[in-house]
CSV table of C-alpha atoms and ligand atoms in Angstrom, one decimal:
chain,number,residue,atom,x,y,z
E,1,MET,CA,46.7,27.1,-55.0
E,2,THR,CA,46.7,30.6,-54.8
E,3,ASP,CA,48.5,32.6,-52.2
E,4,GLU,CA,45.2,33.8,-51.1
E,5,ILE,CA,44.5,30.5,-49.9
E,6,GLU,CA,47.6,29.6,-48.4
E,7,ARG,CA,46.9,32.6,-46.0
E,8,HIS,CA,44.2,30.5,-44.5
E,9,PHE,CA,46.0,27.7,-43.0
E,10,LEU,CA,49.2,27.3,-40.7
E,11,GLY,CA,52.3,25.9,-41.9
E,12,ASN,CA,53.6,28.8,-44.1
E,13,ALA,CA,54.8,32.3,-43.0
E,14,ALA,CA,51.7,34.1,-44.5
E,15,GLY,CA,49.4,31.7,-42.8
E,16,GLU,CA,51.2,32.4,-39.7
E,17,THR,CA,51.1,36.2,-40.0
E,18,ALA,CA,47.5,35.9,-40.9
E,19,TYR,CA,47.0,33.6,-37.6
E,20,ARG,CA,48.8,36.0,-35.4
E,21,ALA,CA,46.6,39.0,-36.6
E,22,ALA,CA,43.3,37.0,-36.5
E,23,ALA,CA,44.1,35.7,-32.8
E,24,GLU,CA,44.9,39.2,-31.5
E,25,ARG,CA,41.8,40.6,-33.1
E,26,ALA,CA,39.8,37.5,-31.7
E,27,ARG,CA,41.3,38.1,-28.4
E,28,GLU,CA,40.6,41.7,-28.2
E,29,ALA,CA,37.0,41.2,-29.3
E,30,ALA,CA,36.6,38.3,-26.6
E,31,ILE,CA,37.9,40.8,-23.6
E,32,ASP,CA,35.4,43.7,-25.0
E,33,ALA,CA,32.7,41.0,-25.0
E,34,THR,CA,33.3,39.7,-21.6
E,35,ASN,CA,33.8,43.2,-19.8
E,36,THR,CA,30.6,44.6,-20.3
E,37,GLU,CA,28.3,47.1,-18.3
E,38,ARG,CA,25.7,44.7,-18.2
E,39,PRO,CA,25.5,40.9,-18.2
E,40,PHE,CA,23.2,41.0,-21.5
E,41,SER,CA,21.9,43.4,-23.7
E,42,GLY,CA,18.3,42.3,-23.8
E,43,ALA,CA,18.3,42.0,-27.4
E,44,GLU,CA,15.4,40.0,-28.9
E,45,PRO,CA,16.2,37.1,-31.2
E,46,ALA,CA,14.4,38.8,-34.2
E,47,ALA,CA,16.6,42.1,-33.7
E,48,ILE,CA,19.9,40.0,-33.6
E,49,ARG,CA,18.8,38.2,-36.8
E,50,GLU,CA,18.0,41.6,-38.5
E,51,ASP,CA,21.6,42.7,-37.8
E,52,LEU,CA,23.4,39.7,-39.2
E,53,PRO,CA,24.4,39.8,-42.6
E,54,GLU,CA,21.9,38.4,-45.2
E,55,ASP,CA,24.0,36.1,-46.8
E,56,VAL,CA,25.8,33.5,-44.4
E,57,LEU,CA,27.5,31.7,-47.3
E,58,PRO,CA,28.2,34.6,-50.0
E,59,ALA,CA,29.6,33.7,-53.4
E,60,GLU,CA,32.7,35.5,-52.5
E,61,GLY,CA,34.0,36.0,-48.9
E,62,VAL,CA,34.3,39.4,-47.3
E,63,GLY,CA,37.8,38.4,-46.0
E,64,LEU,CA,38.8,37.1,-42.1
E,65,ASP,CA,39.2,40.9,-40.9
E,66,ALA,CA,35.9,42.0,-42.1
E,67,ALA,CA,34.3,38.8,-40.9
E,68,LEU,CA,35.7,39.1,-37.5
E,69,ASP,CA,34.6,42.7,-37.3
E,70,GLU,CA,31.2,41.8,-38.1
E,71,VAL,CA,31.0,39.1,-35.5
E,72,ALA,CA,32.5,41.4,-33.1
E,73,GLU,CA,29.7,44.3,-33.9
E,74,ASP,CA,26.7,41.8,-34.5
E,75,VAL,CA,27.1,38.8,-32.3
E,76,LEU,CA,29.6,39.3,-29.4
E,77,PRO,CA,27.5,42.0,-27.8
E,78,HIS,CA,24.6,40.3,-27.7
E,79,THR,CA,26.1,37.5,-25.9
E,80,VAL,CA,25.8,36.8,-22.2
E,81,SER,CA,28.7,37.9,-20.6
E,82,VAL,CA,29.6,34.9,-18.4
E,83,SER,CA,32.3,37.0,-16.5
E,84,HIS,CA,30.0,39.6,-15.4
E,85,PRO,CA,29.4,39.6,-11.6
E,86,ALA,CA,25.7,39.8,-12.3
E,87,THR,CA,25.4,36.6,-14.4
E,88,ALA,CA,24.2,34.3,-11.9
E,89,ALA,CA,21.8,32.0,-13.4
E,90,HIS,CA,22.9,28.5,-14.3
E,91,LEU,CA,26.0,26.4,-13.7
E,92,HIS,CA,27.6,28.3,-16.4
E,93,THR,CA,31.1,29.6,-15.6
E,94,PRO,CA,33.4,32.2,-16.1
E,95,PRO,CA,36.1,30.3,-17.9
E,96,MET,CA,39.6,30.6,-16.3
E,97,VAL,CA,42.6,31.9,-18.1
E,98,ALA,CA,44.4,28.6,-18.1
E,99,GLY,CA,41.4,27.1,-19.8
E,100,LEU,CA,41.3,30.0,-22.6
E,101,ALA,CA,44.8,29.3,-23.3
E,102,ALA,CA,44.4,25.7,-23.5
E,103,GLU,CA,41.7,26.2,-26.0
E,104,SER,CA,43.9,28.0,-28.4
E,105,LEU,CA,46.3,25.3,-28.2
E,106,ILE,CA,43.6,22.8,-28.7
E,107,GLY,CA,42.2,24.5,-31.6
E,108,ALA,CA,45.5,25.1,-33.3
E,109,THR,CA,47.0,21.7,-32.8
E,110,ASN,CA,43.6,20.2,-33.4
E,111,GLN,CA,44.7,16.7,-31.9
E,112,SER,CA,41.8,14.3,-32.2
E,113,LEU,CA,41.8,11.5,-29.1
E,114,ASP,CA,40.5,8.6,-30.9
E,115,SER,CA,44.0,7.2,-32.1
E,116,TYR,CA,47.3,8.0,-31.1
E,117,ASP,CA,48.5,8.6,-34.7
E,118,GLN,CA,46.2,11.4,-34.5
E,119,SER,CA,47.2,12.7,-31.1
E,120,GLY,CA,50.5,11.4,-29.8
E,121,ALA,CA,51.3,13.0,-26.5
E,122,ALA,CA,47.7,14.2,-26.2
E,123,THR,CA,46.7,10.7,-25.4
E,124,VAL,CA,49.3,10.4,-22.5
E,125,VAL,CA,47.9,13.8,-21.2
E,126,GLU,CA,44.6,12.5,-21.1
E,127,GLU,CA,45.7,9.2,-19.5
E,128,ARG,CA,47.3,11.2,-16.8
E,129,LEU,CA,44.3,13.4,-16.2
E,130,VAL,CA,42.1,10.5,-15.9
E,131,GLU,CA,44.5,9.0,-13.5
E,132,THR,CA,44.5,11.9,-11.2
E,133,LEU,CA,40.7,12.0,-11.4
E,134,ALA,CA,40.5,8.4,-10.2
E,135,ASP,CA,42.9,9.1,-7.2
E,136,LEU,CA,41.0,12.2,-6.5
E,137,TYR,CA,37.9,10.0,-5.8
E,138,GLY,CA,39.8,7.3,-4.1
E,139,LEU,CA,39.1,4.5,-6.8
E,140,PRO,CA,41.3,1.7,-7.0
E,141,GLU,CA,44.2,0.9,-9.8
E,142,SER,CA,41.9,-1.0,-11.8
E,143,ALA,CA,39.9,2.4,-12.4
E,144,ASP,CA,40.3,4.2,-16.0
E,145,GLY,CA,38.1,7.0,-17.5
E,146,VAL,CA,37.6,9.0,-20.6
E,147,VAL,CA,37.1,12.7,-21.1
E,148,THR,CA,33.6,13.8,-22.5
E,149,SER,CA,31.7,16.6,-23.5
E,150,GLY,CA,30.0,16.7,-20.1
E,151,GLY,CA,27.8,15.3,-17.8
E,152,THR,CA,25.0,14.3,-20.1
E,153,GLN,CA,27.5,12.2,-22.3
E,154,SER,CA,29.1,10.7,-19.2
E,155,ASN,CA,25.9,9.8,-17.6
E,156,PHE,CA,24.7,8.1,-20.7
E,157,GLN,CA,27.7,6.2,-20.9
E,158,ALA,CA,27.8,5.0,-17.3
E,159,LEU,CA,24.2,3.6,-17.7
E,160,LEU,CA,25.1,1.9,-21.1
E,161,LEU,CA,28.0,0.1,-19.1
E,162,ALA,CA,25.6,-0.4,-16.1
E,163,ARG,CA,22.8,-1.9,-18.3
E,164,ASP,CA,25.3,-4.0,-20.6
E,165,ALA,CA,27.4,-5.3,-17.4
E,166,TYR,CA,24.1,-6.2,-15.7
E,167,CYS,CA,22.7,-8.1,-18.7
E,168,ALA,CA,25.8,-10.1,-19.3
E,169,ASP,CA,26.1,-11.3,-15.4
E,170,HIS,CA,22.3,-11.9,-14.6
E,171,PHE,CA,21.1,-13.1,-18.1
E,172,ASP,CA,24.1,-14.0,-19.9
E,173,HIS,CA,23.1,-11.8,-22.5
E,174,ILE,CA,25.5,-9.4,-24.6
E,175,VAL,CA,23.6,-6.4,-25.7
E,176,GLN,CA,26.4,-5.1,-27.8
E,177,GLU,CA,25.8,-8.3,-29.9
E,178,ARG,CA,22.1,-9.1,-29.7
E,179,GLY,CA,20.5,-5.8,-28.7
E,180,LEU,CA,18.1,-5.7,-25.7
E,181,PRO,CA,17.3,-9.1,-23.8
E,182,ALA,CA,13.7,-10.3,-23.2
E,183,GLU,CA,14.0,-9.3,-19.6
E,184,ALA,CA,14.6,-5.6,-20.9
E,185,SER,CA,11.1,-4.1,-19.7
E,186,ASP,CA,12.0,-5.1,-16.2
E,187,LEU,CA,15.2,-3.4,-16.0
E,188,ARG,CA,15.1,-0.5,-13.6
E,189,LEU,CA,17.4,2.3,-12.6
E,190,VAL,CA,17.0,4.1,-9.2
E,191,CYS,CA,17.8,7.7,-8.5
E,192,SER,CA,16.5,10.5,-6.2
E,193,ALA,CA,13.3,12.6,-7.1
E,194,GLU,CA,15.9,15.5,-7.6
E,195,ALA,CA,18.5,13.7,-9.7
E,196,HIS,CA,19.3,15.3,-13.2
E,197,PHE,CA,17.1,14.8,-16.0
E,198,THR,CA,20.0,13.1,-17.9
E,199,GLY,CA,19.1,10.0,-16.0
E,200,GLU,CA,15.6,9.6,-17.9
E,201,GLN,CA,17.2,11.0,-21.1
E,202,SER,CA,19.7,8.0,-20.7
E,203,ALA,CA,17.1,5.6,-20.0
E,204,HIS,CA,15.5,6.6,-23.3
E,205,HIS,CA,18.4,6.5,-25.6
E,206,LEU,CA,19.1,3.2,-24.2
E,207,GLY,CA,16.0,1.3,-25.1
E,208,LEU,CA,14.6,1.4,-21.8
E,209,GLY,CA,12.5,4.5,-21.7
E,210,HIS,CA,11.5,6.9,-18.9
E,211,ASP,CA,9.4,4.1,-17.3
E,212,ALA,CA,12.4,2.3,-16.3
E,213,VAL,CA,13.6,5.3,-13.8
E,214,VAL,CA,12.4,4.9,-10.4
E,215,THR,CA,12.6,7.8,-8.5
E,216,VAL,CA,12.9,8.2,-4.7
E,217,PRO,CA,12.0,10.6,-2.6
E,218,THR,CA,14.0,13.1,-0.9
E,219,ASP,CA,14.7,14.2,2.6
E,220,ASP,CA,14.2,17.8,4.2
E,221,ASP,CA,17.8,18.6,2.9
E,222,HIS,CA,16.8,17.2,-0.6
E,223,ARG,CA,19.2,14.2,-0.6
E,224,MET,CA,17.9,10.7,-1.2
E,225,ASP,CA,16.0,9.5,1.7
E,226,VAL,CA,17.7,6.2,2.7
E,227,ASP,CA,14.4,4.6,4.4
E,228,ALA,CA,12.4,5.5,1.2
E,229,LEU,CA,15.2,3.8,-0.9
E,230,ASP,CA,15.2,0.5,1.1
E,231,ALA,CA,11.3,0.5,0.8
E,232,THR,CA,11.7,1.1,-3.1
E,233,LEU,CA,14.1,-1.6,-3.4
E,234,GLU,CA,12.1,-3.7,-1.7
E,235,ARG,CA,8.9,-2.9,-3.8
E,236,LEU,CA,10.8,-3.6,-7.0
E,237,ASP,CA,12.0,-7.0,-5.5
E,238,ASP,CA,8.5,-7.9,-4.8
E,239,GLU,CA,7.5,-6.8,-8.4
E,240,GLY,CA,10.3,-9.2,-10.0
E,241,ARG,CA,12.0,-5.9,-11.4
E,242,GLU,CA,15.9,-6.1,-12.1
E,243,VAL,CA,17.6,-2.9,-10.5
E,244,PHE,CA,20.7,-2.6,-12.8
E,245,ALA,CA,21.7,0.8,-11.2
E,246,VAL,CA,21.7,3.2,-8.5
E,247,ILE,CA,22.5,6.6,-9.2
E,248,GLY,CA,23.8,8.9,-6.4
E,249,THR,CA,23.9,12.7,-7.3
E,250,ALA,CA,26.6,14.6,-5.6
E,251,GLY,CA,25.3,18.2,-6.0
E,252,THR,CA,21.7,18.4,-7.4
E,253,THR,CA,21.1,21.1,-9.6
E,254,ASP,CA,18.9,23.3,-7.7
E,255,PHE,CA,20.0,22.7,-4.2
E,256,GLY,CA,23.2,21.3,-4.4
E,257,ALA,CA,22.2,18.5,-2.5
E,258,ILE,CA,24.8,15.6,-2.0
E,259,ASP,CA,23.0,12.1,-1.6
E,260,PRO,CA,24.3,9.8,1.3
E,261,LEU,CA,26.5,8.1,-1.2
E,262,SER,CA,28.1,5.2,1.3
E,263,GLU,CA,24.7,4.2,2.0
E,264,LEU,CA,23.6,4.1,-1.5
E,265,ALA,CA,26.8,2.2,-2.4
E,266,ASP,CA,25.7,-0.2,0.3
E,267,ARG,CA,22.1,-0.8,-1.1
E,268,ALA,CA,23.5,-0.9,-4.7
E,269,ALA,CA,26.1,-3.5,-3.6
E,270,GLU,CA,23.1,-5.6,-1.9
E,271,HIS,CA,21.2,-5.8,-5.0
E,272,ASP,CA,24.1,-6.3,-7.3
E,273,ALA,CA,23.4,-3.1,-9.2
E,274,TRP,CA,26.0,-0.8,-10.4
E,275,PHE,CA,26.6,2.5,-8.3
E,276,HIS,CA,26.9,5.7,-10.5
E,277,VAL,CA,27.9,9.0,-8.8
E,278,ASP,CA,26.8,11.8,-10.9
E,279,ALA,CA,29.4,14.4,-9.6
E,280,ALA,CA,29.1,16.7,-12.5
E,281,TYR,CA,28.2,19.7,-10.2
E,282,GLY,CA,29.6,18.8,-6.8
E,283,GLY,CA,32.4,16.7,-7.9
E,284,ALA,CA,35.1,19.8,-7.4
E,285,LEU,CA,34.3,19.6,-3.6
E,286,ALA,CA,37.0,16.9,-3.7
E,287,LEU,CA,39.5,19.8,-4.1
E,288,THR,CA,38.4,21.6,-0.8
E,289,ASP,CA,38.5,21.1,2.9
E,290,GLU,CA,34.8,19.7,2.3
E,291,ALA,CA,35.9,16.8,0.7
E,292,ASP,CA,34.5,14.4,3.3
E,293,ARG,CA,31.2,15.5,1.9
E,294,LEU,CA,31.6,13.3,-0.9
E,295,ALA,CA,32.5,10.0,1.3
E,296,GLY,CA,31.3,7.1,-0.4
E,297,VAL,CA,32.2,8.2,-3.9
E,298,GLU,CA,35.4,5.9,-3.5
E,299,LEU,CA,32.7,3.2,-3.7
E,300,ALA,CA,31.3,4.1,-7.0
E,301,ASP,CA,31.3,2.1,-10.4
E,302,SER,CA,31.6,4.9,-12.2
E,303,VAL,CA,31.7,9.0,-11.4
E,304,SER,CA,30.4,11.6,-14.0
E,305,VAL,CA,32.7,14.8,-13.5
E,306,ASP,CA,32.2,18.3,-15.3
E,307,PHE,CA,35.0,20.6,-15.8
E,308,HIS,CA,32.8,23.1,-17.4
E,309,LYS,CA,31.2,23.7,-14.0
E,310,LEU,CA,33.0,24.2,-10.4
E,311,PHE,CA,36.2,23.4,-12.2
E,312,PHE,CA,35.9,26.7,-14.1
E,313,GLN,CA,37.1,25.5,-17.7
E,314,PRO,CA,35.4,26.7,-20.9
E,315,ILE,CA,32.9,24.3,-22.5
E,316,SER,CA,32.9,21.6,-23.2
E,317,ALA,CA,35.0,19.1,-20.7
E,318,GLY,CA,33.8,16.5,-18.8
E,319,ALA,CA,34.8,12.9,-17.9
E,320,LEU,CA,33.8,9.5,-17.2
E,321,VAL,CA,35.6,7.3,-14.6
E,322,VAL,CA,35.0,4.0,-14.1
E,323,ARG,CA,35.9,1.6,-11.2
E,324,ASP,CA,37.1,-1.2,-13.3
E,325,ARG,CA,38.6,-0.5,-16.9
E,326,ALA,CA,37.3,-4.0,-18.3
E,327,ASP,CA,33.9,-2.4,-18.0
E,328,PHE,CA,34.7,-0.2,-21.1
E,329,GLY,CA,35.0,-3.6,-22.9
E,330,HIS,CA,31.2,-3.8,-22.8
E,331,ALA,CA,30.6,-1.1,-25.3
E,332,ALA,CA,34.3,-1.4,-27.0
E,333,ARG,CA,34.9,-1.5,-30.8
E,334,ASN,CA,38.0,-2.2,-32.9
E,335,ASP,CA,38.2,-1.2,-36.4
E,336,ASP,CA,41.2,-1.8,-38.7
E,337,TYR,CA,41.7,1.8,-39.5
E,338,LEU,CA,41.6,3.2,-36.0
E,339,ASN,CA,42.6,0.7,-33.4
E,340,PRO,CA,43.4,-2.4,-34.8
E,341,GLU,CA,43.7,-5.3,-32.2
E,342,ASP,CA,47.4,-5.9,-33.1
E,343,SER,CA,48.5,-2.5,-32.1
E,344,ALA,CA,50.5,-1.7,-29.0
E,345,LEU,CA,49.7,1.8,-29.2
E,346,PRO,CA,47.1,3.4,-26.8
E,347,ASN,CA,44.0,4.2,-28.7
E,348,LEU,CA,41.3,5.7,-26.7
E,349,VAL,CA,38.6,5.5,-29.0
E,350,TRP,CA,38.0,2.0,-27.4
E,351,LYS,CA,36.8,3.8,-24.2
E,352,SER,CA,34.6,6.6,-26.0
E,353,THR,CA,31.1,6.7,-27.3
E,354,GLN,CA,32.8,9.7,-29.8
E,355,THR,CA,35.1,9.0,-32.6
E,356,THR,CA,36.7,12.1,-33.6
E,357,ARG,CA,37.6,13.9,-30.1
E,358,ARG,CA,38.8,17.1,-28.9
E,359,PHE,CA,41.7,17.7,-26.7
E,360,ASP,CA,39.8,18.9,-23.8
E,361,ALA,CA,41.8,17.0,-21.2
E,362,LEU,CA,44.4,19.8,-21.9
E,363,LYS,CA,42.1,22.5,-20.0
E,364,PRO,CA,41.9,20.9,-16.6
E,365,TYR,CA,45.4,19.4,-16.9
E,366,LEU,CA,47.0,22.9,-17.6
E,367,ALA,CA,44.8,24.6,-14.9
E,368,PHE,CA,45.6,21.9,-12.4
E,369,ARG,CA,49.3,22.3,-12.9
E,370,ALA,CA,48.9,26.4,-13.0
E,371,LEU,CA,46.6,26.7,-9.9
E,372,GLY,CA,47.4,23.3,-7.8
E,373,ARG,CA,44.8,21.8,-5.5
E,374,ASP,CA,45.2,25.0,-3.1
E,375,GLY,CA,44.2,27.4,-5.7
E,376,PHE,CA,41.4,25.3,-6.9
E,377,ALA,CA,40.1,24.9,-3.4
E,378,ASP,CA,40.4,28.8,-2.9
E,379,VAL,CA,38.2,29.3,-5.9
E,380,VAL,CA,35.7,26.5,-5.1
E,381,THR,CA,35.4,27.7,-1.6
E,382,THR,CA,35.0,31.6,-2.5
E,383,VAL,CA,31.9,30.6,-4.7
E,384,GLN,CA,30.4,28.7,-1.8
E,385,ARG,CA,31.3,31.6,0.6
E,386,ASN,CA,29.5,33.9,-1.9
E,387,ALA,CA,26.3,31.7,-2.0
E,388,ASN,CA,26.3,31.7,1.9
E,389,ARG,CA,26.6,35.6,2.3
E,390,ALA,CA,23.7,36.0,-0.3
E,391,ALA,CA,21.6,33.6,1.7
E,392,THR,CA,22.2,36.1,4.7
E,393,LEU,CA,21.3,39.0,2.7
E,394,LEU,CA,18.2,37.5,1.4
E,395,ASP,CA,16.9,36.3,4.7
E,396,ALA,CA,17.6,39.8,6.2
E,397,ALA,CA,15.6,41.1,3.5
E,398,ASP,CA,11.8,41.7,4.2
E,399,ASP,CA,11.0,41.5,0.8
E,400,PHE,CA,12.6,38.2,0.1
E,401,ASP,CA,12.1,34.7,1.3
E,402,LEU,CA,15.1,32.3,1.5
E,403,LEU,CA,13.9,29.0,0.5
E,404,ALA,CA,17.2,27.0,1.8
E,405,GLU,CA,20.4,27.3,3.4
E,406,PRO,CA,22.9,27.1,0.3
E,407,SER,CA,24.8,23.5,0.0
E,408,LEU,CA,27.3,24.4,-2.8
E,409,ASN,CA,26.7,27.8,-4.5
E,410,THR,CA,23.2,27.9,-5.3
E,411,VAL,CA,20.7,30.3,-3.6
E,412,LEU,CA,16.9,29.9,-3.9
E,413,PHE,CA,14.4,32.5,-2.9
E,414,ARG,CA,11.4,34.2,-3.6
E,415,TYR,CA,10.4,37.8,-4.3
E,416,THR,CA,7.6,38.5,-1.8
E,417,PRO,CA,7.2,42.2,-1.7
E,418,ARG,CA,3.6,42.6,-0.4
E,419,ASP,CA,1.3,40.2,1.3
E,420,LEU,CA,-0.1,38.1,-1.9
E,421,ASP,CA,-1.7,34.9,-2.1
E,422,ASP,CA,0.7,32.2,-3.6
E,423,ASP,CA,-0.7,32.1,-7.1
E,424,SER,CA,0.4,36.1,-7.5
E,425,VAL,CA,3.7,35.4,-5.9
E,426,ASP,CA,4.3,32.6,-8.4
E,427,ARG,CA,3.1,34.9,-11.4
E,428,LEU,CA,5.1,37.7,-9.9
E,429,ASN,CA,8.2,35.9,-9.8
E,430,THR,CA,8.1,34.1,-12.9
E,431,ALA,CA,7.4,37.3,-14.8
E,432,THR,CA,10.1,39.2,-12.9
E,433,ARG,CA,12.8,37.1,-14.2
E,434,GLU,CA,11.8,37.2,-17.6
E,435,ALA,CA,11.5,40.9,-17.5
E,436,LEU,CA,15.0,41.2,-15.7
E,437,PHE,CA,16.7,39.1,-18.6
E,438,ARG,CA,15.3,41.5,-21.0
E,439,ASP,CA,16.3,44.5,-18.8
E,440,GLY,CA,19.8,42.9,-18.9
E,441,ARG,CA,21.0,44.2,-15.6
E,442,ALA,CA,21.2,40.7,-14.3
E,443,VAL,CA,20.9,37.2,-15.5
E,444,ILE,CA,19.4,34.7,-12.9
E,445,ALA,CA,17.4,31.6,-13.2
E,446,ARG,CA,14.1,30.4,-12.1
E,447,THR,CA,12.9,26.9,-11.0
E,448,GLU,CA,10.1,25.2,-8.8
E,449,VAL,CA,10.6,24.2,-5.0
E,450,ASP,CA,7.9,22.3,-3.5
E,451,GLY,CA,5.5,23.0,-6.2
E,452,VAL,CA,5.8,27.1,-6.3
E,453,SER,CA,7.8,29.3,-8.3
E,454,ALA,CA,11.5,30.2,-7.2
E,455,LEU,CA,14.3,32.2,-8.2
E,456,LYS,CA,17.7,31.2,-8.3
E,457,PHE,CA,21.1,32.4,-8.0
E,458,THR,CA,24.0,30.1,-9.1
E,459,LEU,CA,27.1,32.2,-8.0
E,460,MET,CA,29.8,30.8,-10.3
E,461,ASN,CA,31.7,33.9,-10.5
E,462,PRO,CA,34.3,34.1,-7.8
E,463,GLN,CA,34.8,37.8,-8.5
E,464,THR,CA,30.9,38.5,-7.5
E,465,THR,CA,30.9,40.6,-4.3
E,466,LEU,CA,28.1,41.2,-1.6
E,467,ASP,CA,27.4,44.5,-3.2
E,468,ASP,CA,27.0,43.1,-6.7
E,469,VAL,CA,24.4,40.7,-5.1
E,470,ALA,CA,22.7,43.4,-3.3
E,471,ASP,CA,22.8,45.3,-7.0
E,472,ILE,CA,21.1,42.3,-8.2
E,473,LEU,CA,18.2,42.3,-5.6
E,474,ASP,CA,17.7,46.0,-6.2
E,475,ALA,CA,17.5,45.3,-10.0
E,476,ILE,CA,14.8,42.6,-9.1
E,477,ARG,CA,12.9,45.4,-7.1
E,478,ASP,CA,13.1,47.7,-9.6
E,479,VAL,CA,11.8,45.4,-12.5
E,480,GLY,CA,9.7,43.5,-10.1
E,481,ARG,CA,7.6,46.9,-9.2
E,482,ASP,CA,6.5,47.3,-12.8
E,483,VAL,CA,5.8,43.9,-13.2
E,484,ALA,CA,3.7,43.7,-10.2
E,485,ASP,CA,1.7,46.7,-11.4
E,486,GLU,CA,1.5,45.1,-14.9
E,487,LEU,CA,0.2,42.2,-13.4
E,488,ALA,CA,-2.2,44.5,-11.5
E,489,ILE,CA,-1.3,43.0,-8.4
E,490,ALA,CA,-2.8,45.2,-5.8
E,491,THR,CA,-1.5,45.8,-2.3
E,492,ARG,CA,-4.0,43.9,-0.1
Y,1,PLP,C1,25.3,19.8,-15.3
Y,1,PLP,C2,24.9,18.4,-15.1
Y,1,PLP,C3,24.3,17.4,-15.9
Y,1,PLP,C4,24.5,17.7,-17.5
Y,1,PLP,O1,25.9,17.7,-17.8
Y,1,PLP,P1,26.1,18.4,-19.1
Y,1,PLP,O2,27.7,18.8,-18.9
Y,1,PLP,O3,25.4,19.8,-19.1
Y,1,PLP,O4,26.1,17.6,-20.2
Y,1,PLP,C5,24.3,16.1,-15.4
Y,1,PLP,N1,24.0,16.1,-14.2
Y,1,PLP,C6,24.3,17.1,-13.3
Y,1,PLP,C7,23.9,16.9,-11.8
Y,1,PLP,C8,24.6,18.1,-13.8
Y,1,PLP,O5,24.6,19.4,-12.6
């Protein structure tokens, strides 16, 4: 091996020197990329492509310094600056410094959480983190969990275990061995009409299809309507369906609505169905004075949590916690090379749908230790307060309509500068958001509320001030004026 190659690995002096220099260069580039004048450059994909080197894989490399410089010049300036106060579209968080420090340790130590002989203490840290989560949600001693890539994976795995537990209990059928049972076409999972799409996606991946998902209407506060749930369950019983799971959402993506979890837990128990709580968004409320809004989560058979949302950790990091460790057995595997049955060591692979797996647990672990519960409560409460203040501002403005009082930290509204028909307002809002993104002064989201096009802030940055929000509204007015002219929407 040449010295040239050695420099690319840790474990020798030349490599360590190279690592220090590259890490320093990367860190400075990251700071530049996150402290920008605008949240987005507005660059078009074709222009970005044009700027990248023609050869991604040249025969001879350009060297790490030059390659890093290229990325700093051609890539980073056209990424979306998540730490900018006007980045307010999605559940996309500015990462905490603790999480960034953890990321560099995760990368450099490169532990793999499938087996103890690839991770050592990292396995124990994940176990401790999972125990902490189980405590946070009031789950019993029997609880256990696993770190995942996020809510999608957590929800999928929860529903996989729910389906297999139900088939074992009700049809004496082991899906892991025999595939879907004859009764599969009757399996149903129930969630609110505003639940996350990953419920449907999971149903598809589980071989049940979207038709297995039955949605229940929501009330005026966008929470699952319990009377409607009762009616739905009764109807499904009459039809001879097998309800294997009820999903309660703690924090819907648009409204941040929290379903009445205790009532849902009740109904799920009555029907012998698994009760899953999708707390990917709202799970962090458990750290605040509003923890009682999650009442009922302690009754869940499983809970999905996302650390890369209101726990402010870099992507990706989530967890699935289950009430009864034994349920992981429905999908467990033993392989001679990773977790032989005769080993006394903890090998987490049996609980995961992944094999090789990152030490993402270190991010929340380090941040929990660093900030403590009070520190987290402060950050979560701050973004909620920012949303409430933004709502007040929107409500007071003549040219905006506030569509709902915030529940967590999203704000839904419409830009209504003139007396226009609904269709024109729809077109204006849709086009304004698009134009604003291209303009780059603010990144906001759009969605649909009761069939009309709406704009959305998800105020994830605790540093965003009311002045920043006012500036975003001004940017919307600025861009929106031109859009309205282009759409030739005339004042009536
Ligand atoms: C974000 C989210 C998901 C999906 O989680 P990912 O981390 O994006 O995979 C699922 N459910 C809810 C309620 C969410 O907010």
